[in-house]
Every structure is written in structure tokens, then in C-alpha cells.
PDB file of C-alpha atoms and ligand atoms in Angstrom:
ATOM      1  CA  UNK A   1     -15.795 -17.199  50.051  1.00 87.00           C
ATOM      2  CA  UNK A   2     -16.489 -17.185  46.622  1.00 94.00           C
ATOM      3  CA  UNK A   3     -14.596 -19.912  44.228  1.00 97.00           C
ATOM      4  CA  UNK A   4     -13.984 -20.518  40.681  1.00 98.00           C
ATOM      5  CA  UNK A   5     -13.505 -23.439  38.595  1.00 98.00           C
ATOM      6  CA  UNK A   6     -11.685 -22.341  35.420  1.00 98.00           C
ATOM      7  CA  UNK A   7     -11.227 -25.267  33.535  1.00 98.00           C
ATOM      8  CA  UNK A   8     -14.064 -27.438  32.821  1.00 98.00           C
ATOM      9  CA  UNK A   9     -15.430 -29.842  29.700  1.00 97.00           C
ATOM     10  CA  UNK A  10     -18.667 -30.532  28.707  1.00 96.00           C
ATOM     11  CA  UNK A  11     -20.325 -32.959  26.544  1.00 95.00           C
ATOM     12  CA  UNK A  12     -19.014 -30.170  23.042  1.00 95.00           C
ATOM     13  CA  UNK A  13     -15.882 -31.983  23.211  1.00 95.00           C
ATOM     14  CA  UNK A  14     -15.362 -34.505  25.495  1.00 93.00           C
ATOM     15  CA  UNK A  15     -16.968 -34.474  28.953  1.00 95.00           C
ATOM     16  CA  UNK A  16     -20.197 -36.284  29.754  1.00 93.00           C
ATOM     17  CA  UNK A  17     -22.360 -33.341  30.803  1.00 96.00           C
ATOM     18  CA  UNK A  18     -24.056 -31.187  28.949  1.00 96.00           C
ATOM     19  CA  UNK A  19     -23.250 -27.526  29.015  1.00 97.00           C
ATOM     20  CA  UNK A  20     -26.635 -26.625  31.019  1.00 97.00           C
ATOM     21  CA  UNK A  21     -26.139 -30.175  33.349  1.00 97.00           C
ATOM     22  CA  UNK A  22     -22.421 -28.765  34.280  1.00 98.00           C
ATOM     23  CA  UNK A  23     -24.415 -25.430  35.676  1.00 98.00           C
ATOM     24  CA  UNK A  24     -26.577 -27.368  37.900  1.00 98.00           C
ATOM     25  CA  UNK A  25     -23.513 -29.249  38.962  1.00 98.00           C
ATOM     26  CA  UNK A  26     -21.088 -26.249  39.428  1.00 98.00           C
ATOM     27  CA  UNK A  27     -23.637 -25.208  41.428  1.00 97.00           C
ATOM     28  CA  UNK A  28     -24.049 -28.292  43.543  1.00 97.00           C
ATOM     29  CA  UNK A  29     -20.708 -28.034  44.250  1.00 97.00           C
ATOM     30  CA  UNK A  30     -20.425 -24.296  45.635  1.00 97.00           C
ATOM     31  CA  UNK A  31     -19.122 -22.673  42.588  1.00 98.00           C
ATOM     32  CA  UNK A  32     -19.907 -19.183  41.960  1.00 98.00           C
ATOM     33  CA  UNK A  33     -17.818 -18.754  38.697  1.00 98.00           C
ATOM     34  CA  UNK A  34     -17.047 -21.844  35.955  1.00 98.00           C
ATOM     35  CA  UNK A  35     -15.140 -20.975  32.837  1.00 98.00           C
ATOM     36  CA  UNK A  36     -16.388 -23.622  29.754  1.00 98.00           C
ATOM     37  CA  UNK A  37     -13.446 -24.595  28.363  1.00 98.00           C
ATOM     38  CA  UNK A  38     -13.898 -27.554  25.985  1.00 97.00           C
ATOM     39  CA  UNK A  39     -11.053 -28.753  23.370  1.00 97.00           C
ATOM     40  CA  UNK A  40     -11.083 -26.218  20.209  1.00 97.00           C
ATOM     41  CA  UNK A  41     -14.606 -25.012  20.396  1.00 96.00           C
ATOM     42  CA  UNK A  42     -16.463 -22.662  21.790  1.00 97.00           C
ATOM     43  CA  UNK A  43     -20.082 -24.465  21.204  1.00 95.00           C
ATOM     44  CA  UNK A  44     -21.148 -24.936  24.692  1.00 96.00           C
ATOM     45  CA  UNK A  45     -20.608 -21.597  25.448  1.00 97.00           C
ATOM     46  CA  UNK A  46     -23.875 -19.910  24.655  1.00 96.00           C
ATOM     47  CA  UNK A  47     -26.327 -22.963  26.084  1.00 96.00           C
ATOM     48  CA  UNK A  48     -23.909 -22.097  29.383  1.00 98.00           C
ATOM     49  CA  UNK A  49     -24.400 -18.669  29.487  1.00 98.00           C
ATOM     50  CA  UNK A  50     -28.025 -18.978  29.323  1.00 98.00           C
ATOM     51  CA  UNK A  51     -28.393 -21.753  31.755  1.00 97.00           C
ATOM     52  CA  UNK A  52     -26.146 -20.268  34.320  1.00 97.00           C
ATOM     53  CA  UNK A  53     -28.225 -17.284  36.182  1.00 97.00           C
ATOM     54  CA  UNK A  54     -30.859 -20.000  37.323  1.00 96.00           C
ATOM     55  CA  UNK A  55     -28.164 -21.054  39.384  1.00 96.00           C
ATOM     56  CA  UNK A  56     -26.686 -17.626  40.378  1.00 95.00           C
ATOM     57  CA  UNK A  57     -23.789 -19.164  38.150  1.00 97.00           C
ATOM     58  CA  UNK A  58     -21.133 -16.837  36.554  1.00 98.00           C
ATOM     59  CA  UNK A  59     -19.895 -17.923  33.317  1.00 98.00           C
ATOM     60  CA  UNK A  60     -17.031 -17.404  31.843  1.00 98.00           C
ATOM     61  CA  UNK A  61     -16.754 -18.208  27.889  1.00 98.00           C
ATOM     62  CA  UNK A  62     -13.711 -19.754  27.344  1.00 98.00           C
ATOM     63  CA  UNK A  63     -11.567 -22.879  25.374  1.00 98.00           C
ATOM     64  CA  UNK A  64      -8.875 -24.898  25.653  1.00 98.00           C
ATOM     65  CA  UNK A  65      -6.676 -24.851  22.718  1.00 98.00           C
ATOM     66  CA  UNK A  66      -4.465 -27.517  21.277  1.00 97.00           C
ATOM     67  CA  UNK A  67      -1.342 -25.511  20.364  1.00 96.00           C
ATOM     68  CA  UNK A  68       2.150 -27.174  19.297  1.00 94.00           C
ATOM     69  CA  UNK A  69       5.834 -25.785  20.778  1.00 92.00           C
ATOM     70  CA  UNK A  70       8.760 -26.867  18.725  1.00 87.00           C
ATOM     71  CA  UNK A  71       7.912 -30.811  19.350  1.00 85.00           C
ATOM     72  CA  UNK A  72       5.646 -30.655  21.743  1.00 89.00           C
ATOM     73  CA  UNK A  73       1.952 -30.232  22.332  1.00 92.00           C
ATOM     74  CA  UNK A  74       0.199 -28.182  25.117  1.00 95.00           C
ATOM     75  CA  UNK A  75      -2.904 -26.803  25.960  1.00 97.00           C
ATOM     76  CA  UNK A  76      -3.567 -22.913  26.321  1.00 98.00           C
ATOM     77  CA  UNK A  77      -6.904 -21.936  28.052  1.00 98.00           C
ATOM     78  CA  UNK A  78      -8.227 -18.764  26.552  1.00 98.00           C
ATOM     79  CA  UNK A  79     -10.996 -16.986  28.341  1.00 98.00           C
ATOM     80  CA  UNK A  80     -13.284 -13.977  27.393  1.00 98.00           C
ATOM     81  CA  UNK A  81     -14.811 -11.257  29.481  1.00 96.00           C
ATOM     82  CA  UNK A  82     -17.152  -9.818  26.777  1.00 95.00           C
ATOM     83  CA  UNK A  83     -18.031 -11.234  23.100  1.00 95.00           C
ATOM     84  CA  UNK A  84     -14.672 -10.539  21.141  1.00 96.00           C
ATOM     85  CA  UNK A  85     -14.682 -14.578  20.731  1.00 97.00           C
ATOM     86  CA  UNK A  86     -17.791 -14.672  18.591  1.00 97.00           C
ATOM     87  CA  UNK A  87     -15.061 -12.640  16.302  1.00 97.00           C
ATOM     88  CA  UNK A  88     -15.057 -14.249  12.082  1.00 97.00           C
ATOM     89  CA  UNK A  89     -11.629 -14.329  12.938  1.00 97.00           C
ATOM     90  CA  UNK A  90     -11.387 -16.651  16.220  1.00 98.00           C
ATOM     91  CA  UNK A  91     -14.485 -18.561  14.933  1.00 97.00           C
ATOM     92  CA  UNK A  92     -12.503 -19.415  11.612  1.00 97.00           C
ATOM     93  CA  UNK A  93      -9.664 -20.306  14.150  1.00 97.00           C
ATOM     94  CA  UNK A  94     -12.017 -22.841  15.819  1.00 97.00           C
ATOM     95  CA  UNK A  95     -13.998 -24.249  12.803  1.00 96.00           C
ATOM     96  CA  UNK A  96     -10.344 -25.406  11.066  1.00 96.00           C
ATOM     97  CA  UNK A  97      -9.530 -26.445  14.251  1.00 95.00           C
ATOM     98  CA  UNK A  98     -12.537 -29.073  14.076  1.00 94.00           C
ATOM     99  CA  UNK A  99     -11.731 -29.833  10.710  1.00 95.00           C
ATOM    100  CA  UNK A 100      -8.465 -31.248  11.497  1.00 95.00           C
ATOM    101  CA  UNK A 101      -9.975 -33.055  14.312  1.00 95.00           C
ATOM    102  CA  UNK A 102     -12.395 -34.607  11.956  1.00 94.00           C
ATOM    103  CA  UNK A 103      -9.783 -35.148   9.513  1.00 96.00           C
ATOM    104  CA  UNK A 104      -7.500 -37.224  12.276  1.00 96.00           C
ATOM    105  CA  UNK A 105     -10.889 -39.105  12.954  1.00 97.00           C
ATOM    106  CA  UNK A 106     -11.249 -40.278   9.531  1.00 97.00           C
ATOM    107  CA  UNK A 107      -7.518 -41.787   9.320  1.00 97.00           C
ATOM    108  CA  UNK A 108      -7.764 -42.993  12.744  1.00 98.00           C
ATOM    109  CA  UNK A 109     -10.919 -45.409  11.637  1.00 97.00           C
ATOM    110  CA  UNK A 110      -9.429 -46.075   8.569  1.00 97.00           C
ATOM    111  CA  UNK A 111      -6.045 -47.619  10.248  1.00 97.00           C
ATOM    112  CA  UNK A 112      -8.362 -49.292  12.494  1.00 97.00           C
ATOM    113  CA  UNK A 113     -10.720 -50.891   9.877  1.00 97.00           C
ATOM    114  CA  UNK A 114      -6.633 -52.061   7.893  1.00 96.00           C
ATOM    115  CA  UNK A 115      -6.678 -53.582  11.497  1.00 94.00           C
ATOM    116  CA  UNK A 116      -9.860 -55.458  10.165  1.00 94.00           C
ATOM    117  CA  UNK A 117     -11.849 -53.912  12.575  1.00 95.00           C
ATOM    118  CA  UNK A 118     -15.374 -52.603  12.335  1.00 95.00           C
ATOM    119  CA  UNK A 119     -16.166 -49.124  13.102  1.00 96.00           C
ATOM    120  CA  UNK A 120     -17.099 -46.205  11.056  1.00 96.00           C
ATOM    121  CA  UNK A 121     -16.724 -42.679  11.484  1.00 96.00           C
ATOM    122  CA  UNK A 122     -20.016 -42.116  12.046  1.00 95.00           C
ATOM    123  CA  UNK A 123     -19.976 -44.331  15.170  1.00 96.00           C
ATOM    124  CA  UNK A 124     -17.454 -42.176  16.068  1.00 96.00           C
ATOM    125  CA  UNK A 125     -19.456 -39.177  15.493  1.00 94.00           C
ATOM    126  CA  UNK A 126     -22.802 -40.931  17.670  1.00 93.00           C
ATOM    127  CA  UNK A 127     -20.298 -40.588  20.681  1.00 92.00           C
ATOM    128  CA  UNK A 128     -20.118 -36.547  20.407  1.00 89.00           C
ATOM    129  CA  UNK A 129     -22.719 -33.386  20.402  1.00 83.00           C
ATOM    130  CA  UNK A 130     -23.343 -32.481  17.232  1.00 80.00           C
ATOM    131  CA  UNK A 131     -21.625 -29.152  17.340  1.00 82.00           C
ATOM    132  CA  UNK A 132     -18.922 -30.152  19.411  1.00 87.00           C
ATOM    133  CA  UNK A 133     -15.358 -31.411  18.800  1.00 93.00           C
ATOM    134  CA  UNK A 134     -14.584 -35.163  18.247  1.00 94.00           C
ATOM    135  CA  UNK A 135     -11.335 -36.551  19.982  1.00 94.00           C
ATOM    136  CA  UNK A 136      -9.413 -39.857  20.468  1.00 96.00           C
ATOM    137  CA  UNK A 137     -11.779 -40.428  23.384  1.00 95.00           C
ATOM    138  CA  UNK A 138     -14.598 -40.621  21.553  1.00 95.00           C
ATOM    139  CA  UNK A 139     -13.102 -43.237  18.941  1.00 97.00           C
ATOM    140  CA  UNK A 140     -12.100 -45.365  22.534  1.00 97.00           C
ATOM    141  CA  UNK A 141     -15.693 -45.463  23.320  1.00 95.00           C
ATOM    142  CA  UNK A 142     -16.944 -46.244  19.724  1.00 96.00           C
ATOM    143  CA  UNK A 143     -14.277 -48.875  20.118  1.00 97.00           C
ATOM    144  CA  UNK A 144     -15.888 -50.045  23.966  1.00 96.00           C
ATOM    145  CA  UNK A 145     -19.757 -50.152  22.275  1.00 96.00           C
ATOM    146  CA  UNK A 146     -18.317 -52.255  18.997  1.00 95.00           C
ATOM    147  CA  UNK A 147     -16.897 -54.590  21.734  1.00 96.00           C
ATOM    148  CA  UNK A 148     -12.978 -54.261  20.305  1.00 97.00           C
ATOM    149  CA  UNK A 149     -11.874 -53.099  23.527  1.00 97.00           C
ATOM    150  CA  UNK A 150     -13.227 -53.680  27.396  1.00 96.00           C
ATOM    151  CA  UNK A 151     -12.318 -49.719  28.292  1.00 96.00           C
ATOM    152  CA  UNK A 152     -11.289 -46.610  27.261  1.00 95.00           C
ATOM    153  CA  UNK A 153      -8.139 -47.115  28.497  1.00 95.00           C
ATOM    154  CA  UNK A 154      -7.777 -50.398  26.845  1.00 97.00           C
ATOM    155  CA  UNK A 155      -8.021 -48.725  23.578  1.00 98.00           C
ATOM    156  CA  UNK A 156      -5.912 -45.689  24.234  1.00 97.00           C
ATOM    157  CA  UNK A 157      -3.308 -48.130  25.139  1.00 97.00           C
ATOM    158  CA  UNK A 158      -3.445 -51.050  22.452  1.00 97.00           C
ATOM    159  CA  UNK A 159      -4.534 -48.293  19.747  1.00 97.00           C
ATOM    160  CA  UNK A 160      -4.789 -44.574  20.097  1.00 97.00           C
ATOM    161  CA  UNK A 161      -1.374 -43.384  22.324  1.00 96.00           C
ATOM    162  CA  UNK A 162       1.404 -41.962  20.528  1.00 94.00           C
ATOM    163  CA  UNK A 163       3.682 -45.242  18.775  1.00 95.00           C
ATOM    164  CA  UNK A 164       0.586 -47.560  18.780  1.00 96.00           C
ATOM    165  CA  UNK A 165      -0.966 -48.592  15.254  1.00 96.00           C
ATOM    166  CA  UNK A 166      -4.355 -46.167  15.164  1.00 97.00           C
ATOM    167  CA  UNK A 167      -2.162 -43.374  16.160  1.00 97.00           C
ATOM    168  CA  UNK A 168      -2.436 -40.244  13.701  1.00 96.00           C
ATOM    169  CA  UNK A 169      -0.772 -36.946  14.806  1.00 92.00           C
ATOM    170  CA  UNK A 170      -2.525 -33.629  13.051  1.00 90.00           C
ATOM    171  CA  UNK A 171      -1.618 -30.006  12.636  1.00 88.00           C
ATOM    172  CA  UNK A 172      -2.118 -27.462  15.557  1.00 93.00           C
ATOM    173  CA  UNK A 173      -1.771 -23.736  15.886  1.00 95.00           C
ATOM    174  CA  UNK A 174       1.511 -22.890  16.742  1.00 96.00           C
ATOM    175  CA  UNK A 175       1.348 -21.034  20.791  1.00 96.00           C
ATOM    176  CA  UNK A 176       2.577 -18.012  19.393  1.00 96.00           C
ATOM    177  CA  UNK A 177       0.067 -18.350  16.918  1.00 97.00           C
ATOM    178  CA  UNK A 178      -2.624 -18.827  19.099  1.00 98.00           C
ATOM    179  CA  UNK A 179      -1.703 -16.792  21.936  1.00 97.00           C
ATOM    180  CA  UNK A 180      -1.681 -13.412  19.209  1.00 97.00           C
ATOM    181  CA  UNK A 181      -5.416 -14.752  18.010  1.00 97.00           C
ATOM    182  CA  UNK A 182      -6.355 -14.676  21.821  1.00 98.00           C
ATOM    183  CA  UNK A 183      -5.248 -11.503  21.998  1.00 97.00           C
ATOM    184  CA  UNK A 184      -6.766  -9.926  18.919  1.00 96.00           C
ATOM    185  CA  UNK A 185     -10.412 -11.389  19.838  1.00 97.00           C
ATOM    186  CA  UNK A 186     -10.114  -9.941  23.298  1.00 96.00           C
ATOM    187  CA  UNK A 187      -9.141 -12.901  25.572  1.00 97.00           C
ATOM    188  CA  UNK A 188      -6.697 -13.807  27.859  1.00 98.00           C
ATOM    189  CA  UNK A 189      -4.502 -16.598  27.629  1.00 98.00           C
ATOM    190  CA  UNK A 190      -3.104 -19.098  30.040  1.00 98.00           C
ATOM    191  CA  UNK A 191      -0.862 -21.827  29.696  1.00 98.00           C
ATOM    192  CA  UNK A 192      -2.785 -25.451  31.126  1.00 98.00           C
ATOM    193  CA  UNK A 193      -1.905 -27.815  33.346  1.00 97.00           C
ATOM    194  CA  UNK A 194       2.276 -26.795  32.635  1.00 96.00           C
ATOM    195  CA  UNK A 195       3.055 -30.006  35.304  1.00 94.00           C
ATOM    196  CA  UNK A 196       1.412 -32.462  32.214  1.00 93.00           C
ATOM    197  CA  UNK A 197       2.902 -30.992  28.886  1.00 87.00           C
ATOM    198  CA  UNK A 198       6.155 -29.923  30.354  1.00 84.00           C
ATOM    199  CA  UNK A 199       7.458 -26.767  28.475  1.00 85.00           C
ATOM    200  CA  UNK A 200      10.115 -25.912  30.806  1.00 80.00           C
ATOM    201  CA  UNK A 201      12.490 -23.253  29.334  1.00 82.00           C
ATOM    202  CA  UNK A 202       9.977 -22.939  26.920  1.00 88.00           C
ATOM    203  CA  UNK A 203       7.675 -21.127  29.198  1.00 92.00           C
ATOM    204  CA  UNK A 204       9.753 -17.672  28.949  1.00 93.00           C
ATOM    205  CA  UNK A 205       8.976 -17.647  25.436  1.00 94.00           C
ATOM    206  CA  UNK A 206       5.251 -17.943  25.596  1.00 96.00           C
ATOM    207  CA  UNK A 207       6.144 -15.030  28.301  1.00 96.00           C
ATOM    208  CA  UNK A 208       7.826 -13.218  25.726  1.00 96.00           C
ATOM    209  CA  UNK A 209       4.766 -13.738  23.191  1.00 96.00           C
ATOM    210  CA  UNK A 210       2.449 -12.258  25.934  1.00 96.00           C
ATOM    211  CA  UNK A 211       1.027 -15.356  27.332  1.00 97.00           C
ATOM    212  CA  UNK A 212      -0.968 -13.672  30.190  1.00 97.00           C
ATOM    213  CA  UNK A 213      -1.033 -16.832  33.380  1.00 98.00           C
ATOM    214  CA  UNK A 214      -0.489 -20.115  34.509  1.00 97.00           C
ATOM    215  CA  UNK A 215      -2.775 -23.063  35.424  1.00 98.00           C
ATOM    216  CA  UNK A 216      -1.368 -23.365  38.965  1.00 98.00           C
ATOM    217  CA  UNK A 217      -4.084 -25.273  40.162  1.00 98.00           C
ATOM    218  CA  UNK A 218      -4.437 -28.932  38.549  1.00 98.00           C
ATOM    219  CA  UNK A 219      -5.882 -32.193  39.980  1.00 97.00           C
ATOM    220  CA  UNK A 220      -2.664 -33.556  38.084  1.00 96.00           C
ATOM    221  CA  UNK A 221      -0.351 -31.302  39.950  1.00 97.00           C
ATOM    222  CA  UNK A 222       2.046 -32.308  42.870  1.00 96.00           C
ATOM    223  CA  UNK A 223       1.855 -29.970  45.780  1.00 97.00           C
ATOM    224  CA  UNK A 224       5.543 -29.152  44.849  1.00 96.00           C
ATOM    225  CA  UNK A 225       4.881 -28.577  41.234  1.00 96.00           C
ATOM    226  CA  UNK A 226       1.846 -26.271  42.724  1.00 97.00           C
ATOM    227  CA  UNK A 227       4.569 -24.477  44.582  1.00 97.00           C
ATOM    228  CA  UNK A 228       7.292 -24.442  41.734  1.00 95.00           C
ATOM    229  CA  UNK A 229       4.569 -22.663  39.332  1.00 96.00           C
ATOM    230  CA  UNK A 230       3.141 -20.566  41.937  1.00 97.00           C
ATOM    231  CA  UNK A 231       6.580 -19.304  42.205  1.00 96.00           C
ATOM    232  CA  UNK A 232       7.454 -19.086  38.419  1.00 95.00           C
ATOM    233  CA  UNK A 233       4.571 -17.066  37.744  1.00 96.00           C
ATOM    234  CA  UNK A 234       5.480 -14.611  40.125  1.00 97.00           C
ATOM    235  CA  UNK A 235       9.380 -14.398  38.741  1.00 95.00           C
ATOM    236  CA  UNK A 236       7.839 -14.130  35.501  1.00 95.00           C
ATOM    237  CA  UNK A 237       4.803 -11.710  35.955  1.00 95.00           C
ATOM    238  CA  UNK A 238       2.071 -14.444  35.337  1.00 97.00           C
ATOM    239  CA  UNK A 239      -1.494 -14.559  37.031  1.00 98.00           C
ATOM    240  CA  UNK A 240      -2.280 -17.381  38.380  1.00 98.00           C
ATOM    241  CA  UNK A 241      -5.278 -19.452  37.987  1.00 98.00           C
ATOM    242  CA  UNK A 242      -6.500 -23.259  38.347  1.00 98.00           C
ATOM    243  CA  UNK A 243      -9.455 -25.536  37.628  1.00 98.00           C
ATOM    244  CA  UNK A 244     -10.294 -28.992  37.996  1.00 98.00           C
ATOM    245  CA  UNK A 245     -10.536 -30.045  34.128  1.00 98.00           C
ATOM    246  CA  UNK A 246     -13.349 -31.869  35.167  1.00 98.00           C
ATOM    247  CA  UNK A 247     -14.607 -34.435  32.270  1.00 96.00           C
ATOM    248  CA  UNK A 248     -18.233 -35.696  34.234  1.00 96.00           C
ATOM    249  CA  UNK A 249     -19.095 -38.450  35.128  1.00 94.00           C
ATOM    250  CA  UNK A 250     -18.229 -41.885  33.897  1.00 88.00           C
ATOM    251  CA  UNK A 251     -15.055 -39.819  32.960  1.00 87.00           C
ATOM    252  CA  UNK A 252     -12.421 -37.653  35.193  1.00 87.00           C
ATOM    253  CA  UNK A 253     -15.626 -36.830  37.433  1.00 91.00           C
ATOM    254  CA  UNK A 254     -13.343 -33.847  39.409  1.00 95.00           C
ATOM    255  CA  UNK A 255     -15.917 -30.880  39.490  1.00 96.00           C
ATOM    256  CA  UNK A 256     -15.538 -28.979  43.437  1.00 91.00           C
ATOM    257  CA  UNK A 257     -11.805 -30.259  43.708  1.00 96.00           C
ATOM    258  CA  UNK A 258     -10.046 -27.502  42.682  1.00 97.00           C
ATOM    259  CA  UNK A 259     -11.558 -23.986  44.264  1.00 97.00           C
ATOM    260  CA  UNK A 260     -10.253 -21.038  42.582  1.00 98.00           C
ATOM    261  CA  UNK A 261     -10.793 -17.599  45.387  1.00 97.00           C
ATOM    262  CA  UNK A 262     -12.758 -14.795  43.308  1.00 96.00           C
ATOM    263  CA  UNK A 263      -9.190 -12.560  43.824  1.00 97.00           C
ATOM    264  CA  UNK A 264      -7.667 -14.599  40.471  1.00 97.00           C
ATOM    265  CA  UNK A 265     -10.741 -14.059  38.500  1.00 97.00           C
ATOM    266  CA  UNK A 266     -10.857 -10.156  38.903  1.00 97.00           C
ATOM    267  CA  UNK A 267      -7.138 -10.324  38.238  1.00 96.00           C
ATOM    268  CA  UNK A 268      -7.618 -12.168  34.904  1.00 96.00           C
ATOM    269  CA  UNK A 269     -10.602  -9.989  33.550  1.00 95.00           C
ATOM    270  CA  UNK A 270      -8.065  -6.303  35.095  1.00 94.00           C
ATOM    271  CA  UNK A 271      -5.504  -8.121  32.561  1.00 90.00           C
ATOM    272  CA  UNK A 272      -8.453  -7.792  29.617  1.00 84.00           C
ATOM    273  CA  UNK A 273      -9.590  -4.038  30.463  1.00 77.00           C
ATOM    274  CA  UNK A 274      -5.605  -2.843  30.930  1.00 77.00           C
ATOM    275  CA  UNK A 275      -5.210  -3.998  27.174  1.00 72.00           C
ATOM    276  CA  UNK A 276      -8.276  -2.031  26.364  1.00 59.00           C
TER     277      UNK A 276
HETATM  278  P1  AMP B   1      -7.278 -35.647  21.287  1.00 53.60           P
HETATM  279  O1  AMP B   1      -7.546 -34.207  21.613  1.00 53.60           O
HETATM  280  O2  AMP B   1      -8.219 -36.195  20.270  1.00 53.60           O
HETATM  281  O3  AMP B   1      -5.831 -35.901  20.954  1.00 53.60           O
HETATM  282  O4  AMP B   1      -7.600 -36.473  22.623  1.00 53.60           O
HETATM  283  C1  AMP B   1      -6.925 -36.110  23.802  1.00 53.60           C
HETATM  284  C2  AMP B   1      -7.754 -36.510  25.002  1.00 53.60           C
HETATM  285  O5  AMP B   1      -7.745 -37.916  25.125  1.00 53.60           O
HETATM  286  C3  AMP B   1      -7.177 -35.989  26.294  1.00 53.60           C
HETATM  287  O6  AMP B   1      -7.743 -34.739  26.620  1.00 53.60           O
HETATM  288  C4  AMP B   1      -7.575 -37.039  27.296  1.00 53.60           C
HETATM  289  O7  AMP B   1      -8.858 -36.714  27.829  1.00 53.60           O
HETATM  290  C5  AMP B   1      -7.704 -38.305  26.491  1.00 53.60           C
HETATM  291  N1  AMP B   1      -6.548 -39.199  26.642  1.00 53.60           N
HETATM  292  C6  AMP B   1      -5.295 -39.016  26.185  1.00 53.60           C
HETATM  293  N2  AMP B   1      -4.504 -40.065  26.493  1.00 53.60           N
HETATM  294  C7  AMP B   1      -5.282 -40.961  27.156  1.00 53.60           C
HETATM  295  C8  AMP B   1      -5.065 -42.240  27.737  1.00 53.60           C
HETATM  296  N3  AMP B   1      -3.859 -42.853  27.688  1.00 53.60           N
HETATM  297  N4  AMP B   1      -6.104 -42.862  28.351  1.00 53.60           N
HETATM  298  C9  AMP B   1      -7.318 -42.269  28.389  1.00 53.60           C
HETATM  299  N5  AMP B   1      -7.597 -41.054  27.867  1.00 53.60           N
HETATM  300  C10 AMP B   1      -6.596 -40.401  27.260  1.00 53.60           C
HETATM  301 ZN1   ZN B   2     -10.590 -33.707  27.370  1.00 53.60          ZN
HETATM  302 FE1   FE B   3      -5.680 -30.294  28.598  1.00 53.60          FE
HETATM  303 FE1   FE B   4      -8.884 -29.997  29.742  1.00 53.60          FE
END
């Protein structure tokens, strides 16, 4: 049978393998179809697309949104089944997507250096691809190489969570926002991992605003939250998909643990062509 893996990062934001290396590894694994999905951008996308055929690799250009819902944030997984994402519009979308990031980056060091600790943006920036998206994760591992912290998870906890002293929130896209831009560059949109930003009642809004599926498959989810969504979806008219938000090695090294059947995949891109 042929299986999918929709939900995948690469080295563009941040996951440890490059876009081409995450091919070869899809492959390894028995994938037929990967969707890229990094964190607001879109820049591993083309060195995918050429690298996959070697492996008789389908890919799927796609991204994982931050979006904000009243106080919350969650992640909305947009995917493409021809260029409509190379848009101006969505690729304005993205770029002051990364500018935000960048911006968060810069008070996040600066916090940290009040802290009396060194570390500059630009060590920051030697943790990413150049085109790619820069995250809290890569100021944790800036932190591991300047020797502030032991691990990652040593300096999300002292530093970068939510109510610790390096922690700057920054503007997102509102999900109605970014569900419409989906829509208007040709993509589908599908509400991530629902089981780790809980939207609850929230979810028949995004419904209402013509979020298209769910991410029912999630190394994160409970085989009862599986179920629960599973079932949701099909009270609420969702498709259905899942994905191992693999991050590589070294990180959240999951690639071949989620394995999509083909069936969602046509359903996803029938969604795209009945909008047509
Ligand atoms: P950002 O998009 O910059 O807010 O960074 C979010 C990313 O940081 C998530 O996708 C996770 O990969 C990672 N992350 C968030 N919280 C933690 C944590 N407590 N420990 C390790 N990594 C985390
Ligand atoms: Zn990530
Ligand atoms: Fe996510
Ligand atoms: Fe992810």
C-alpha cells in the first residue's frame, strides 16, 4: 500500500535535514508521498520538489502556519496541488511572517543579553538555513553551543516557555485570516495536531470559515483522541489526514511513524479541483 507522511520539517525552519536529505529518508522509510511543511515558509519546497523523483518521491508543497484563535495559538497545515502558493499574495503572507519571527528573535537575545548573557542574533541566525525561518529552537541551541544551557530543553524551560524571562510573544495571522489566504492561493487547509493546541468549541468555527480537515494522525495523539477526531471530522464534514511532524535527527527523529493510506491524499487534492 501506498502511504503518506503529511507533516514534515526540514532544516528551512526547524528540523535537522535538509529538504533533499528528508527525500532520501522518506524514501528509506517506505513513503511514497511527503508534504514539506516547515513553520511559515515555503523555502524548502522547490529543493524538495526537485530532489524527490530520484526517489520515486511525491511531493507535496505545503506549510505549517502559526495562526492565533481568540487566546490561543495553533498550527494550520496548508498544502498545494499546483503552484497557486508561489502567489505575490501568499508569498507576502510568508515573508511578514519571517519578519515577525526575526523580530521576536531580536527581543528574545536582547532579554537574554539584560540576563548578562552572551549571545547575538547572529548566533542565532548560524543555527538556521539561510532562507528558512528562525524559531525559539534555534535560540535553545545558540544557547547549548554558548554553553548557558546543557540542552534544548534546559533552555526552553529556564528561558524560552511562556512566563519565563526570554519569553516574547509576537503577532500571528488570525485562522480566519489565514484559512481565506489558503484558499485564495489554491490550497487546502487543515487544522494540526488539534490534541496539542486544544481549540475545542472553537473547531466549528474554523468549520464555518471553510477549514477543509483535521490532523487525525499525530505522534502526540492518544489512541482515544485519534478516535474522538476521527469522529469529529466526520460529524463535521472534515477530511482527515495525519503525519509524523518529524523534526530529524538529533531532534523529534519520527519520520515512518505515522503512515498516511494514498485514499486521504486523493481526497485532499478532490477538495482543491471541486473549488476549481
Ligand atoms: P516558535 O515557533 O519560535 O515559537 O518555536 C516553537 C517550536 O519550539 C515548536 O515547534 C517546538 O518544536 C519547539 N518547542 C516549544 N516548546 C518547547 C519545549 N518546552 N521544549 C523543547 N522544544 C520546544
Ligand atoms: Zn518545529
Ligand atoms: Fe505544530
Ligand atoms: Fe510541525
Amino acid at each position: 500500500m501506498r502511504v503518506a507522511d503529511l507533516h514534515l520539517h526540514t532544516t528551512c525552519s526547524d528540523g535537522s535535514r535538509t529538504p533533499a536529505e528528508l527525500t532520501r529518508a522518506a524514501h528509506a522509510a517506505g513513503l511514497a508521498t511527503i508534504a514539506v511543511t516547515d513553520h511559515d515558509t515555503m523555502a524548502g519546497v522547490v529543493s524538495a520538489l526537485a530532489a524527490g523523483p530520484q526517489w520515486e518521491l511525491e511531493v507535496i508543497p505545503g506549510v505549517e502556519l502559526t495562526c492565533q484563535v481568540a487566546d490561543r495559538e495553533l498550527h494550520l497545515l496548508a498544502y498545494f496541488f499546483d503552484d497557486g502558493w508561489q502567489a505575490a499574495e501568499f508569498q507576502t503572507a510568508l515573508a511578514r511572517a519571517g519578519r515577525t519571527r526575526e523580530q521576536r528573535i531580536v527581543a528574545i537575545v536582547e532579554k537574554l543579553n539584560a540576563r548578562g548573557m552572551r549571545l547575538t542574533v547572529a548566533d542565532v541566525r548560524a543555527e538556521a538555513a539561510a532562507a528558512g525561518s528562525l524559531g525559539r529552537p534555534h535560540v535553545a541551541q545558540a544557547l547549548v553551543k554558548r554553553g548557558h544551557v546543557r540542552s534544548t530543553e534546559e533552555a526552553f524551560d529556564r528561558f524560552l516557555r511562556p512566563g519565563r524571562p526570554a519569553y516574547v510573544d509576537r503577532e500571528r495571522m488570525s485562522a480566519r485570516d489565514a484559512i481565506s489566504l489558503v484558499h485564495r492561493a489554491g490550497g487546502v487547509a487543515v487544522l494540526a495536531h488539534p490534541g496539542l493546541n486544544r481549540v475545542d468549541a472553537g473547531l466549528r468555527d474554523l468549520v464555518a470559515q471553510g477549514l477543509d480537515g483535521v490532523e487525525v494522525w499525530h505522534p502526540k495523539h492518544t489512541p482515544v483522541q485519534v478516535n474522538q477526531y476521527r469522529a469529529l471530522a466526520a460529524d463535521l464534514g472534515l477530511l482527515t489526514t495525519g503525519g509524523s511532524d518529524d523534526h530529524g535527527p538529533g531532534r523529534e527523529a519520527l519520520l515512518g511513524t505515522v503512515r498516511l493510506p494514498e485514499k486521504h491524499v486523493t481526497a485532499l487534492r478532490s477538495r482543491r479541483m471541486a473549488r476549481c
